[in-house]
Short mmCIF file of C-alpha atoms in Angstrom, two decimals:
data_model
loop_
_atom_site.label_atom_id
_atom_site.label_comp_id
_atom_site.label_asym_id
_atom_site.label_seq_id
_atom_site.Cartn_x
_atom_site.Cartn_y
_atom_site.Cartn_z
CA MET A 101 0.00 0.00 0.00
CA ARG A 102 1.26 3.49 -0.84
CA ALA A 103 -0.07 6.28 1.26
CA GLU A 104 0.77 9.81 2.20
CA ALA A 105 -0.26 12.16 4.98
CA ARG A 106 0.41 15.87 5.14
CA LEU A 107 -0.04 18.27 8.02
CA VAL A 108 0.65 21.97 7.83
CA ALA A 109 0.28 24.08 10.96
CA GLU A 110 0.36 27.87 11.01
CA ALA A 111 -0.03 30.53 13.66
CA ASP A 112 -3.63 31.78 13.61
CA GLY A 113 -2.70 35.33 14.60
CA HIS A 114 -4.49 35.07 17.98
CA GLY A 115 -1.88 33.08 19.86
CA GLY A 116 -3.20 29.76 18.63
CA THR A 117 -2.46 27.32 15.85
CA ARG A 118 -4.49 26.65 12.73
CA LEU A 119 -4.13 23.55 10.58
CA SER A 120 -4.14 24.71 6.98
CA THR A 121 -3.63 21.20 5.63
CA VAL A 122 -4.87 17.96 7.15
CA TYR A 123 -4.56 15.32 4.49
CA GLY A 124 -4.22 11.58 4.78
CA GLU A 125 -4.72 8.39 2.83
CA PRO A 126 -5.46 5.05 4.52
CA PRO A 127 -3.82 3.79 6.67
CA LEU A 128 -2.57 7.26 7.65
CA LEU A 129 -5.65 9.07 8.87
CA PRO A 130 -5.01 12.29 10.81
CA ARG A 131 -7.75 13.44 13.19
CA ARG A 132 -7.72 16.75 15.01
CA THR A 133 -8.00 16.16 18.77
CA GLY A 134 -7.51 18.02 22.01
CA HIS A 135 -9.46 21.15 21.03
CA GLN A 136 -10.43 21.81 24.63
CA GLN A 137 -7.20 21.20 26.48
CA ASN A 138 -4.76 23.37 24.66
CA GLN A 139 -5.36 26.92 23.58
CA THR A 140 -2.09 27.42 21.74
CA ALA A 141 -1.30 24.09 20.06
CA ALA A 142 -3.05 22.05 17.41
CA GLU A 143 -3.09 18.39 18.27
CA VAL A 144 -3.53 15.59 15.76
CA HIS A 145 -3.80 11.87 16.31
CA LEU A 146 -2.91 9.50 13.51
CA VAL A 147 -5.57 6.82 13.49
CA GLY A 148 -4.51 3.55 11.89
CA GLY A 149 -6.98 2.99 9.09
CA ALA A 150 -5.52 -0.43 8.32
CA ALA A 151 -3.14 -2.93 9.85
CA GLY A 152 0.50 -2.34 9.46
CA PRO A 153 2.85 -1.20 8.28
CA LEU A 154 2.77 -4.42 6.29
CA GLY A 155 5.47 -5.73 4.00
CA GLY A 156 5.36 -3.79 0.74
CA ASP A 157 3.90 -0.63 2.28
CA ASP A 158 5.42 2.70 1.32
CA LEU A 159 4.11 5.31 3.74
CA ARG A 160 5.03 8.97 3.87
CA ILE A 161 4.24 11.63 6.42
CA HIS A 162 5.09 15.28 5.85
CA LEU A 163 4.88 17.75 8.70
CA THR A 164 5.30 21.50 8.34
CA VAL A 165 5.10 23.91 11.25
CA GLY A 166 5.13 27.61 10.43
CA ALA A 167 6.54 30.40 12.56
CA GLY A 168 4.76 30.77 15.90
CA ALA A 169 2.70 27.59 15.46
CA HIS A 170 2.69 24.54 17.74
CA LEU A 171 1.81 21.14 16.31
CA VAL A 172 1.43 18.02 18.44
CA VAL A 173 1.22 14.69 16.63
CA ARG A 174 0.45 11.41 18.34
CA THR A 175 -0.73 7.99 17.31
CA ILE A 176 -3.61 6.24 19.02
CA ALA A 177 -1.80 2.95 19.52
CA ALA A 178 1.46 1.15 18.92
CA SER A 179 2.29 0.36 15.30
CA LEU A 180 2.81 -3.30 14.52
CA ALA A 181 5.33 -3.75 11.73
CA GLN A 182 4.26 -6.99 10.07
CA PRO A 183 5.53 -9.19 7.26
CA SER A 184 3.80 -9.88 3.98
CA HIS A 185 3.58 -12.97 1.77
CA PRO A 186 5.66 -13.04 -0.31
CA PRO A 187 8.06 -11.10 1.93
CA ALA A 188 8.71 -7.48 0.97
CA PRO A 189 10.23 -4.58 2.87
CA SER A 190 8.03 -1.80 4.17
CA THR A 191 9.09 1.79 4.65
CA LEU A 192 7.78 4.80 6.50
CA THR A 193 9.37 8.12 5.63
CA ILE A 194 8.71 11.08 7.87
CA THR A 195 9.89 14.53 6.91
CA ALA A 196 9.38 17.54 9.13
CA ARG A 197 10.19 21.22 8.74
CA VAL A 198 9.89 23.52 11.71
CA ALA A 199 10.25 27.28 11.42
CA ALA A 200 11.87 29.64 13.91
CA GLY A 201 9.64 30.17 16.92
CA ALA A 202 7.59 27.09 16.06
CA ILE A 203 7.17 23.93 18.11
CA LEU A 204 6.75 20.38 16.88
CA ASP A 205 5.91 17.52 19.23
CA TRP A 206 6.15 14.17 17.46
CA LEU A 207 5.11 11.77 20.18
CA PRO A 208 3.89 8.54 18.62
CA GLU A 209 3.38 5.25 20.39
CA PRO A 210 6.08 2.58 19.93
CA THR A 211 6.70 0.49 16.85
CA VAL A 212 6.60 -3.24 17.54
CA ALA A 213 8.68 -5.51 15.32
CA VAL A 214 6.51 -8.55 14.69
CA ARG A 215 8.29 -11.79 13.78
CA GLY A 216 9.32 -11.76 10.13
CA CYS A 217 8.78 -8.04 9.52
CA ASP A 218 11.24 -6.03 7.41
CA HIS A 219 10.50 -2.42 8.20
CA LEU A 220 12.50 0.76 7.80
CA SER A 221 11.32 3.99 9.35
CA ARG A 222 13.30 6.97 8.15
CA SER A 223 12.95 10.43 9.69
CA ILE A 224 14.46 13.62 8.38
CA VAL A 225 13.83 16.70 10.49
CA ASP A 226 14.88 20.20 9.45
CA LEU A 227 14.72 22.84 12.14
CA ASN A 228 15.27 26.51 11.60
CA GLU A 229 17.28 28.30 14.24
CA GLY A 230 14.95 29.06 17.16
CA ALA A 231 12.67 26.07 16.55
CA THR A 232 11.63 23.76 19.37
CA LEU A 233 11.29 20.01 18.96
CA ARG A 234 10.32 16.99 20.99
CA TRP A 235 10.79 13.87 18.88
CA ARG A 236 10.16 10.46 20.35
CA GLU A 237 11.11 7.10 18.88
CA GLU A 238 10.44 3.82 20.63
CA LEU A 239 10.75 0.28 19.46
CA VAL A 240 9.80 -3.05 20.94
CA ALA A 241 11.34 -6.38 19.91
CA GLY A 242 8.30 -8.48 19.09
CA ARG A 243 4.97 -9.03 20.76
CA HIS A 244 4.90 -11.03 23.99
CA ALA A 245 7.77 -13.56 23.98
CA GLU A 246 8.15 -13.22 20.22
CA ALA A 247 11.47 -12.97 18.36
CA PRO A 248 11.47 -9.75 16.33
CA GLY A 249 11.75 -9.29 12.61
CA ASP A 250 14.00 -6.61 11.17
CA LEU A 251 13.11 -3.11 12.24
CA ARG A 252 15.31 -0.14 11.66
CA LEU A 253 14.77 3.49 12.63
CA GLU A 254 17.05 5.93 10.82
CA THR A 255 17.03 9.51 12.06
CA THR A 256 18.67 12.67 10.80
CA VAL A 257 17.97 15.96 12.53
CA ARG A 258 19.35 19.26 11.29
CA TYR A 259 19.28 22.58 13.10
CA ALA A 260 20.04 25.81 11.25
CA GLY A 261 21.28 23.76 8.30
CA ARG A 262 23.68 21.66 10.35
CA THR A 263 23.20 18.03 11.30
CA ILE A 264 22.92 17.75 15.08
CA LEU A 265 21.84 14.12 15.44
CA ARG A 266 22.31 11.08 13.27
CA HIS A 267 21.38 7.74 14.65
CA ASP A 268 20.03 4.40 13.58
CA LEU A 269 18.35 1.97 15.95
CA ALA A 270 18.13 -1.53 14.56
CA ILE A 271 16.79 -4.80 15.91
CA GLY A 272 16.12 -8.20 14.37
CA PRO A 273 18.10 -10.93 12.65
CA ARG A 274 20.12 -8.53 10.48
CA ALA A 275 21.16 -6.32 13.41
CA LYS A 276 23.76 -8.62 14.91
CA GLY A 277 23.96 -8.55 18.70
CA TRP A 278 21.18 -5.95 18.94
CA HIS A 279 19.85 -7.26 22.26
CA ALA A 280 23.18 -6.50 23.96
CA MET A 281 23.09 -2.91 22.67
CA LEU A 282 19.41 -1.98 22.93
CA GLY A 283 17.53 -4.44 25.12
CA ARG A 284 14.02 -5.76 24.37
CA ALA A 285 12.53 -2.29 24.26
CA ALA A 286 14.36 0.95 23.62
CA GLY A 287 13.59 4.54 22.94
CA THR A 288 14.91 8.02 22.54
CA LEU A 289 13.35 11.42 23.07
CA LEU A 290 15.18 14.22 21.32
CA LEU A 291 14.70 17.63 22.89
CA VAL A 292 15.70 20.68 20.92
CA GLY A 293 15.13 24.09 22.41
CA LYS A 294 16.74 26.69 24.52
CA ASP A 295 16.85 24.77 27.81
CA ALA A 296 17.05 21.21 26.46
CA ALA A 297 20.75 20.78 27.12
CA THR A 298 21.22 23.14 30.02
CA ALA A 299 18.24 22.68 32.37
CA GLY A 300 19.26 21.24 35.69
CA PRO A 301 19.50 19.05 37.53
CA ARG A 302 20.25 16.83 34.58
CA ALA A 303 18.98 13.28 34.65
CA VAL A 304 21.77 10.84 33.84
CA ASN A 305 19.97 9.65 30.69
CA ARG A 306 19.49 13.19 29.31
CA MET A 307 22.62 13.69 27.26
CA PRO A 308 23.46 17.15 25.90
CA LEU A 309 24.44 16.84 22.25
CA ALA A 310 27.67 18.27 20.90
CA CYS A 311 26.13 20.57 18.30
CA GLY A 312 23.08 22.72 18.81
CA PRO A 313 20.79 23.42 21.78
CA ALA A 314 19.71 19.82 22.08
CA ALA A 315 19.75 16.78 24.32
CA LEU A 316 18.90 13.16 23.73
CA VAL A 317 17.05 11.24 26.39
CA SER A 318 17.65 7.52 25.96
CA ALA A 319 16.22 4.47 27.64
CA THR A 320 16.10 0.72 27.34
CA GLY A 321 14.14 -1.82 29.29
CA PRO A 322 12.23 -5.07 29.30
CA ASP A 323 9.06 -3.45 27.94
CA ALA A 324 7.61 -0.29 26.43
CA ARG A 325 6.20 1.00 29.73
CA THR A 326 9.59 0.97 31.41
CA VAL A 327 11.13 2.80 28.48
CA ARG A 328 8.40 5.45 28.42
CA ALA A 329 8.73 6.08 32.14
CA ALA A 330 12.51 6.48 31.82
CA LEU A 331 12.15 8.87 28.88
CA ASP A 332 9.70 10.98 30.86
CA GLU A 333 11.97 11.03 33.88
CA GLY A 334 14.90 12.00 31.70
CA ALA A 335 12.97 14.95 30.29
CA ALA A 336 12.13 16.27 33.76
CA ASN A 337 13.19 19.85 34.48
CA THR A 338 13.06 20.79 30.81
CA LEU A 339 10.25 22.47 28.93
CA ALA A 340 9.44 19.04 27.58
CA HIS A 341 6.68 18.46 30.07
CA ASP A 342 3.49 17.73 28.31
CA PRO A 343 0.59 18.75 30.54
CA ASP A 344 -1.96 18.13 27.80
CA ALA A 345 -1.25 14.48 27.29
CA LYS A 346 -3.84 11.95 28.22
CA PRO A 347 -2.84 9.87 31.26
CA GLY A 348 -0.33 7.21 30.37
CA ASN A 349 0.60 8.86 27.12
CA TRP A 350 2.96 11.24 28.81
CA ARG A 351 3.45 10.98 32.50
CA LYS A 352 3.72 14.35 34.19
CA GLY A 353 7.16 14.79 35.75
CA MET B 61 50.27 -1.39 1.34
CA SER B 62 52.62 -3.06 3.76
CA LEU B 63 51.22 -5.86 5.87
CA SER B 64 53.89 -5.32 8.52
CA THR B 65 53.01 -1.64 8.79
CA LEU B 66 49.36 -2.59 9.26
CA LEU B 67 50.43 -4.91 12.08
CA VAL B 68 52.43 -2.09 13.70
CA LEU B 69 49.36 0.13 13.74
CA ALA B 70 46.96 -2.61 14.86
CA ASP B 71 49.27 -3.89 17.60
CA GLY B 72 47.84 -3.44 21.09
CA ARG B 73 51.36 -2.48 22.21
CA LEU B 74 51.35 0.67 20.09
CA PRO B 75 51.87 3.35 22.76
CA SER B 76 48.59 5.13 22.16
CA GLY B 77 46.92 4.54 25.51
CA ALA B 78 44.39 2.04 24.20
CA HIS B 79 44.84 -0.14 27.28
CA ALA B 80 43.21 2.57 29.41
CA HIS B 81 39.84 2.07 27.70
CA SER B 82 37.50 -0.91 27.91
CA GLY B 83 35.09 0.05 25.13
CA GLY B 84 32.19 0.02 27.57
CA VAL B 85 33.04 -3.41 29.00
CA GLU B 86 33.77 -2.20 32.52
CA ALA B 87 30.38 -0.54 32.85
CA ALA B 88 28.60 -3.51 31.27
CA VAL B 89 30.36 -5.92 33.64
CA SER B 90 29.35 -3.79 36.59
CA ALA B 91 25.75 -3.72 35.37
CA GLY B 92 25.82 -7.52 35.19
CA ARG B 93 25.24 -7.62 31.46
CA ILE B 94 28.60 -9.26 30.77
CA HIS B 95 29.43 -12.10 33.15
CA ASP B 96 30.59 -15.02 31.02
CA LEU B 97 31.69 -15.93 27.52
CA PRO B 98 28.26 -15.98 25.84
CA THR B 99 27.32 -12.56 27.23
CA LEU B 100 30.73 -11.24 26.20
CA GLU B 101 30.18 -12.63 22.71
CA SER B 102 26.80 -10.88 22.39
CA PHE B 103 28.37 -7.66 23.57
CA LEU B 104 31.29 -7.87 21.15
CA VAL B 105 29.04 -8.77 18.22
CA GLY B 106 26.63 -5.92 19.03
CA ARG B 107 29.42 -3.44 19.60
CA THR B 108 31.11 -4.39 16.32
CA ALA B 109 27.83 -3.94 14.43
CA THR B 110 27.20 -0.48 15.91
CA THR B 111 30.11 1.55 17.32
CA GLY B 112 32.69 -0.64 15.58
CA THR B 113 31.08 -0.18 12.18
CA VAL B 114 30.80 3.59 12.68
CA ALA B 115 34.47 3.81 13.72
CA ALA B 116 35.53 1.75 10.70
CA ALA B 117 33.55 3.92 8.29
CA PHE B 118 34.94 7.18 9.65
CA ALA B 119 38.51 5.91 9.82
CA ALA B 120 38.25 4.77 6.20
CA ALA B 121 36.68 8.04 5.05
CA THR B 122 39.35 10.10 6.82
CA CYS B 123 42.14 8.00 5.35
CA ARG B 124 40.56 8.26 1.89
CA ALA B 125 40.36 12.06 2.18
CA LEU B 126 44.03 12.20 3.12
CA THR B 127 45.27 9.78 0.49
CA SER B 128 43.00 10.37 -2.51
CA GLY B 129 45.51 12.63 -4.29
CA ARG B 130 48.45 10.44 -3.43
CA SER B 131 50.06 8.54 -6.28
CA GLY B 132 52.50 6.71 -4.08
CA VAL B 133 53.57 6.43 -0.49
CA GLY B 134 55.76 9.31 0.66
CA THR B 135 54.96 11.54 -2.31
CA VAL B 136 55.44 15.18 -1.43
CA PRO B 137 53.97 18.18 -3.24
CA HIS B 138 56.73 19.19 -5.64
CA ALA B 139 56.22 22.10 -8.01
CA ARG B 140 55.66 25.57 -6.61
CA ASP B 141 53.36 26.47 -9.50
CA GLU B 142 50.89 23.92 -8.14
CA ALA B 143 50.60 25.82 -4.89
CA THR B 144 47.22 27.37 -5.69
CA PRO B 145 45.34 24.18 -6.59
CA SER B 146 46.95 22.32 -3.74
CA ASP B 147 45.87 25.07 -1.34
CA GLY B 148 42.36 24.53 -2.64
CA ASP B 149 42.79 20.79 -2.15
CA GLY B 150 44.09 21.46 1.34
CA ALA B 151 41.00 23.50 2.20
CA ARG B 152 38.70 20.82 0.80
CA LEU B 153 40.61 18.18 2.74
CA ALA B 154 40.40 20.12 6.00
CA GLU B 155 36.68 20.71 5.39
CA ARG B 156 36.02 17.01 4.76
CA VAL B 157 37.96 15.90 7.82
CA ALA B 158 36.21 18.52 9.98
CA ALA B 159 32.85 17.29 8.64
CA LEU B 160 33.83 13.71 9.49
CA ASP B 161 34.82 14.79 13.01
CA ASP B 162 31.42 16.50 13.38
CA GLY B 163 29.89 13.29 12.05
CA ILE B 164 31.23 11.39 15.06
CA ASP B 165 29.96 14.14 17.37
CA VAL B 166 26.41 13.86 16.04
CA ARG B 167 26.55 10.05 16.28
CA THR B 168 27.70 10.09 19.91
CA ALA B 169 24.91 11.20 22.21
CA SER B 170 26.86 10.51 25.38
CA PRO B 171 29.12 13.41 26.42
CA ALA B 172 31.28 10.91 28.33
CA LEU B 173 31.84 8.87 25.17
CA ARG B 174 32.69 12.00 23.19
CA VAL B 175 35.31 12.89 25.79
CA ALA B 176 36.69 9.34 25.77
CA SER B 177 36.84 9.27 21.98
CA ARG B 178 38.73 12.56 21.80
CA ALA B 179 41.10 11.47 24.57
CA GLN B 180 41.93 8.32 22.59
CA GLY B 181 42.25 10.34 19.41
CA ARG B 182 44.67 12.74 21.05
CA ALA B 183 46.78 9.91 22.49
CA LEU B 184 46.91 8.09 19.15
CA LEU B 185 47.80 11.28 17.31
CA ARG B 186 50.61 11.96 19.77
CA ALA B 187 52.07 8.52 19.05
CA VAL B 188 51.59 8.83 15.31
CA THR B 189 53.31 12.20 14.95
CA ARG B 190 56.33 10.77 16.77
CA ILE B 191 56.39 7.49 14.86
CA TRP B 192 55.66 8.96 11.41
CA PRO B 193 56.84 12.60 11.64
CA ALA B 194 55.56 13.40 8.14
CA ALA B 195 51.97 12.75 9.25
CA THR B 196 49.40 15.17 7.89
CA ASN B 197 46.88 16.29 10.49
CA PRO B 198 44.17 18.63 9.26
CA ALA B 199 42.03 17.92 12.33
CA GLY B 200 43.50 19.81 15.27
CA PRO B 201 44.97 18.28 18.44
CA ASN B 202 41.88 16.42 19.74
CA PRO B 203 40.22 14.58 16.89
CA HIS B 204 37.78 11.78 17.56
CA HIS B 205 39.43 8.38 17.75
CA PRO B 206 38.23 7.12 14.32
CA ILE B 207 39.46 10.34 12.70
CA ALA B 208 42.87 9.91 14.36
CA THR B 209 42.89 6.30 13.19
CA GLY B 210 42.38 7.47 9.61
CA ILE B 211 45.15 10.03 10.02
CA ALA B 212 47.43 7.34 11.45
CA ALA B 213 46.75 4.93 8.61
CA ALA B 214 47.42 7.62 6.02
CA ALA B 215 50.63 8.63 7.80
CA ALA B 216 51.77 5.02 7.80
CA GLY B 217 51.16 4.75 4.08
CA LEU B 218 48.12 2.53 4.46
CA GLY B 219 44.77 2.76 2.69
CA PRO B 220 41.13 3.24 3.76
CA GLY B 221 40.44 -0.48 4.14
CA ASP B 222 43.43 -0.81 6.46
CA ALA B 223 42.29 2.20 8.49
CA ALA B 224 38.86 0.63 8.87
CA LEU B 225 40.38 -2.69 9.90
CA VAL B 226 42.54 -1.04 12.57
CA ALA B 227 39.47 0.78 13.90
CA VAL B 228 37.09 -2.16 14.09
CA TYR B 229 39.68 -4.74 15.14
CA GLY B 230 41.13 -2.42 17.78
CA GLY B 231 37.68 -1.91 19.28
CA LEU B 232 37.10 -5.65 19.34
CA THR B 233 40.39 -6.67 20.95
CA GLY B 234 40.38 -3.74 23.36
CA SER B 235 36.99 -4.78 24.69
CA ALA B 236 37.91 -8.47 24.75
CA SER B 237 41.12 -7.96 26.71
CA ALA B 238 39.33 -5.66 29.17
CA ALA B 239 36.83 -8.46 29.79
CA VAL B 240 39.66 -10.88 30.53
CA ARG B 241 41.11 -8.47 33.06
CA LEU B 242 37.79 -7.61 34.70
CA LEU B 243 36.21 -11.05 34.86
CA GLY B 244 39.22 -13.34 34.91
CA LEU B 245 37.84 -15.18 31.88
CA ASP B 246 39.93 -17.87 30.21
CA PRO B 247 42.16 -15.86 27.85
CA TYR B 248 42.33 -18.74 25.36
CA ALA B 249 38.57 -18.95 25.15
CA VAL B 250 38.27 -15.17 24.76
CA HIS B 251 40.83 -15.13 22.00
CA ALA B 252 39.05 -18.01 20.28
CA LEU B 253 36.05 -15.69 20.29
CA VAL B 254 38.13 -12.86 18.81
CA ALA B 255 39.38 -15.24 16.12
CA ARG B 256 35.81 -16.25 15.29
CA LEU B 257 34.82 -12.60 14.93
CA ALA B 258 37.84 -11.67 12.80
CA PRO B 259 36.06 -12.40 9.49
CA GLU B 260 33.32 -9.99 10.59
CA CYS B 261 36.01 -7.31 11.01
CA ASP B 262 37.11 -7.99 7.44
CA ARG B 263 33.55 -7.64 6.20
CA VAL B 264 32.96 -4.39 8.12
CA ALA B 265 36.26 -2.94 6.88
CA ALA B 266 35.55 -3.84 3.25
CA ASP B 267 32.15 -2.17 3.49
CA ALA B 268 33.71 0.90 5.13
CA ALA B 269 36.29 1.21 2.37
CA ALA B 270 33.61 0.92 -0.30
CA ARG B 271 31.68 3.82 1.26
CA ALA B 272 34.68 6.01 2.12
CA ASP B 273 33.61 8.81 -0.26
CA ASP B 274 29.96 8.94 0.83
CA PRO B 275 28.43 12.11 2.26
CA VAL B 276 28.86 12.20 6.04
CA ASP B 277 25.13 11.89 6.78
CA ASP B 278 25.00 8.68 4.69
CA LEU B 279 27.77 6.92 6.61
CA PRO B 280 26.83 4.24 9.17
CA ALA B 281 25.17 5.54 12.33
CA GLY B 282 24.32 2.41 14.31
CA SER B 283 23.42 3.50 17.80
CA ALA B 284 23.94 1.45 20.96
CA ILE B 285 21.78 3.00 23.64
CA LEU B 286 23.18 0.78 26.38
CA LEU B 287 26.73 1.89 25.61
CA ASP B 288 25.62 5.54 25.91
CA LEU B 289 23.77 5.02 29.17
CA ASP B 290 26.53 2.86 30.67
CA ALA B 291 29.15 5.44 29.74
CA GLU B 292 27.21 8.21 31.46
CA GLN B 293 26.99 6.11 34.63
CA HIS B 294 30.62 5.00 34.40
CA ALA B 295 31.86 8.57 34.08
CA ILE B 296 30.54 9.46 37.54
CA TRP B 297 32.05 6.45 39.33
CA GLU B 298 34.66 7.48 41.84
CA VAL B 299 36.88 4.44 41.38
CA ARG B 300 37.29 2.67 38.08
CA LEU B 301 39.92 0.61 36.34
CA PHE B 302 39.38 2.01 32.86
CA ALA B 303 38.89 5.57 31.62
CA SER B 304 35.89 4.45 29.54
#
């Protein structure tokens, strides 16, 4: 299945955020949520309109946040990367552009590598100087007691034209020795913004990056819940608190 | 390429301070993740596929940048009328090596690991400039370890594949020997493990050499979250046997 989703958020001129484009094709169905809770941000949940990603899928998500706007994107549940018959790789490509003074929160639920899957999720984020970002990636090696297929998250984040983070997280048969490097569940939460690297006290898993006003919170654990809790704890004392999240989606610090 | 020169550079007795670093093994032993041969094997395989592969790629790319104009070992720029183009080449070379050094920065989330990598790079560079005084260093005094490895290989007259091999093999044996010291494992059994993993080093190095001209963002970026987290913990220990 080939599908594309596009979200464009702009400042509405009254301190809030307007979505000028909300477009999606199954299985990528964006739904505006959280109208009541947040006066300044526009929140969107991606609702899975079909199973997957399945082998052979080519999914693309484009996010654009204009100056002064605040876009929050979540998914309603974990994604299950699943194989197809005959086997074929699946890809999800996410591109995001965030203007100066804009905020993007990309806070999806984890991706679970189902046995036999062959999934690549590639993210390319371009931030203008003065942009704020919270970008979460979590992966889980298989469903309960299941050996994972191949799942790879490739991430490139640029700030003011300069790459500030490049990392690939890979699990599955092709990623040799992955369990000794990542554990059964793993995740990162990238924080970019003026206090991301400097806010104190610094949790030991919030690591200031070398280039740019950014820190990476990292966690591993036996399951997704442990990882999420550790990511939230790591983000404590930064602006990355997320008071508008539903319970369990983002624990208040 | 001289096989003996490659052995000189890959030798654990090269006075470059490698023995002071455990490649994350000390922290992993303390966390209980490495306690016997099988857990050491998983660690070494995982480390080679992530950090080791990144180091190999950046060592190869640095060596390639330094040797791409070289027709033979020891060739020096000769004619003065070529000064202008070679200045341009020099600027491009410095730019590429600086970009590669940044490339390691953006692949190393842990500040403790960045410090450890630059400390090893500095120590290796110090040895290299004494051993091969004609060494070209466009990278400043504290390059990341893989960058210094590429500089060392170029200075020794070796090629990108050799640089990659030194990087990935050095990471493997450094970690393995640290495990022997920390856990008192059977050194024969550990070296049998190293010997089994040697072909993987060859494969990683060949791949690194093949990609040595790629844009920095396209080079390998395999991340090992546990190595990052362990290194951050390890750096605040009061007493430790290894620097990293």
